[in-house]
PDB file of C-alpha atoms in Angstrom:
ATOM      1  CA  MET A   1      50.164  35.927  -3.048  1.00  0.00           C
ATOM      2  CA  LYS A   2      49.198  37.049  -6.533  1.00  0.00           C
ATOM      3  CA  ARG A   3      46.722  35.050  -8.655  1.00  0.00           C
ATOM      4  CA  LEU A   4      46.567  35.557 -12.406  1.00  0.00           C
ATOM      5  CA  THR A   5      42.940  36.166 -13.439  1.00  0.00           C
ATOM      6  CA  GLY A   6      43.181  37.097 -17.120  1.00  0.00           C
ATOM      7  CA  THR A   7      45.561  37.485 -20.073  1.00  0.00           C
ATOM      8  CA  ALA A   8      45.460  38.985 -23.556  1.00  0.00           C
ATOM      9  CA  ILE A   9      47.828  39.273 -26.515  1.00  0.00           C
ATOM     10  CA  ILE A  10      47.313  42.571 -28.327  1.00  0.00           C
ATOM     11  CA  ASN A  11      48.884  43.541 -31.655  1.00  0.00           C
ATOM     12  CA  THR A  12      50.146  47.138 -31.446  1.00  0.00           C
ATOM     13  CA  ALA A  13      52.477  49.353 -33.460  1.00  0.00           C
ATOM     14  CA  GLU A  14      55.143  48.691 -30.815  1.00  0.00           C
ATOM     15  CA  GLY A  15      54.807  44.904 -31.066  1.00  0.00           C
ATOM     16  CA  LYS A  16      53.007  42.177 -29.141  1.00  0.00           C
ATOM     17  CA  ARG A  17      51.568  43.704 -25.963  1.00  0.00           C
ATOM     18  CA  ILE A  18      50.818  41.262 -23.176  1.00  0.00           C
ATOM     19  CA  ALA A  19      48.093  42.530 -20.863  1.00  0.00           C
ATOM     20  CA  PHE A  20      47.143  40.720 -17.694  1.00  0.00           C
ATOM     21  CA  THR A  21      44.996  41.094 -14.615  1.00  0.00           C
ATOM     22  CA  TYR A  22      45.507  39.584 -11.208  1.00  0.00           C
ATOM     23  CA  SER A  23      44.240  39.552  -7.648  1.00  0.00           C
ATOM     24  CA  GLU A  24      46.367  39.823  -4.536  1.00  0.00           C
ATOM     25  CA  ILE A  25      45.297  37.452  -1.766  1.00  0.00           C
ATOM     26  CA  ASP A  26      46.407  37.258   1.865  1.00  0.00           C
ATOM     27  CA  GLU A  27      48.133  33.854   2.170  1.00  0.00           C
ATOM     28  CA  GLU A  28      47.127  33.367   5.799  1.00  0.00           C
ATOM     29  CA  THR A  29      43.468  34.397   5.738  1.00  0.00           C
ATOM     30  CA  GLY A  30      42.503  34.015   2.076  1.00  0.00           C
ATOM     31  CA  SER A  31      41.144  37.563   2.116  1.00  0.00           C
ATOM     32  CA  ILE A  32      41.334  39.509  -1.119  1.00  0.00           C
ATOM     33  CA  ILE A  33      43.699  42.433  -0.610  1.00  0.00           C
ATOM     34  CA  GLU A  34      43.247  43.864  -4.116  1.00  0.00           C
ATOM     35  CA  ASP A  35      41.486  42.537  -7.193  1.00  0.00           C
ATOM     36  CA  ASN A  36      41.339  43.338 -10.890  1.00  0.00           C
ATOM     37  CA  LYS A  37      44.839  44.861 -10.908  1.00  0.00           C
ATOM     38  CA  LYS A  38      46.065  45.438 -14.472  1.00  0.00           C
ATOM     39  CA  GLU A  39      49.529  45.497 -16.011  1.00  0.00           C
ATOM     40  CA  SER A  40      51.020  45.142 -19.488  1.00  0.00           C
ATOM     41  CA  PHE A  41      54.343  44.934 -21.295  1.00  0.00           C
ATOM     42  CA  ILE A  42      55.759  44.555 -24.814  1.00  0.00           C
ATOM     43  CA  ALA A  43      57.156  41.072 -25.502  1.00  0.00           C
ATOM     44  CA  LEU A  44      60.815  41.334 -26.567  1.00  0.00           C
ATOM     45  CA  ASP A  45      62.271  37.907 -25.782  1.00  0.00           C
ATOM     46  CA  ASN A  46      62.549  35.804 -28.964  1.00  0.00           C
ATOM     47  CA  GLU A  47      61.620  32.542 -27.225  1.00  0.00           C
ATOM     48  CA  PHE A  48      58.515  34.162 -25.729  1.00  0.00           C
ATOM     49  CA  LEU A  49      57.590  35.711 -29.114  1.00  0.00           C
ATOM     50  CA  ASN A  50      57.871  32.239 -30.680  1.00  0.00           C
ATOM     51  CA  THR A  51      55.471  30.881 -28.049  1.00  0.00           C
ATOM     52  CA  ILE A  52      53.015  33.694 -28.824  1.00  0.00           C
ATOM     53  CA  HIS A  53      53.186  32.850 -32.543  1.00  0.00           C
ATOM     54  CA  GLN A  54      52.532  29.177 -31.748  1.00  0.00           C
ATOM     55  CA  VAL A  55      49.404  30.123 -29.793  1.00  0.00           C
ATOM     56  CA  GLU A  56      48.197  32.409 -32.592  1.00  0.00           C
ATOM     57  CA  ASN A  57      48.861  29.742 -35.236  1.00  0.00           C
ATOM     58  CA  TYR A  58      47.015  27.121 -33.179  1.00  0.00           C
ATOM     59  CA  ILE A  59      43.970  29.387 -33.004  1.00  0.00           C
ATOM     60  CA  LYS A  60      44.118  30.134 -36.741  1.00  0.00           C
ATOM     61  CA  GLU A  61      44.431  26.450 -37.660  1.00  0.00           C
ATOM     62  CA  ASN A  62      42.001  24.952 -35.144  1.00  0.00           C
ATOM     63  CA  ARG A  63      39.439  27.608 -34.296  1.00  0.00           C
ATOM     64  CA  LEU A  64      39.104  29.864 -37.339  1.00  0.00           C
ATOM     65  CA  LYS A  65      38.433  27.263 -40.035  1.00  0.00           C
TER      66      LYS A  65
END
């Protein structure tokens, strides 16, 4: 099984890059197969981009004032 361990939204020239890290765990033993694996992608889906903007606006309104 894969467990999400971290996420980030990064503003790039290409658009909103979503970076994430995860660990892969053996479902039967609980042993860590691999950890700190990293992947990223550019967000293209309009509904997902709207969600990203909502998160950013929440931070601006509630954490940066």
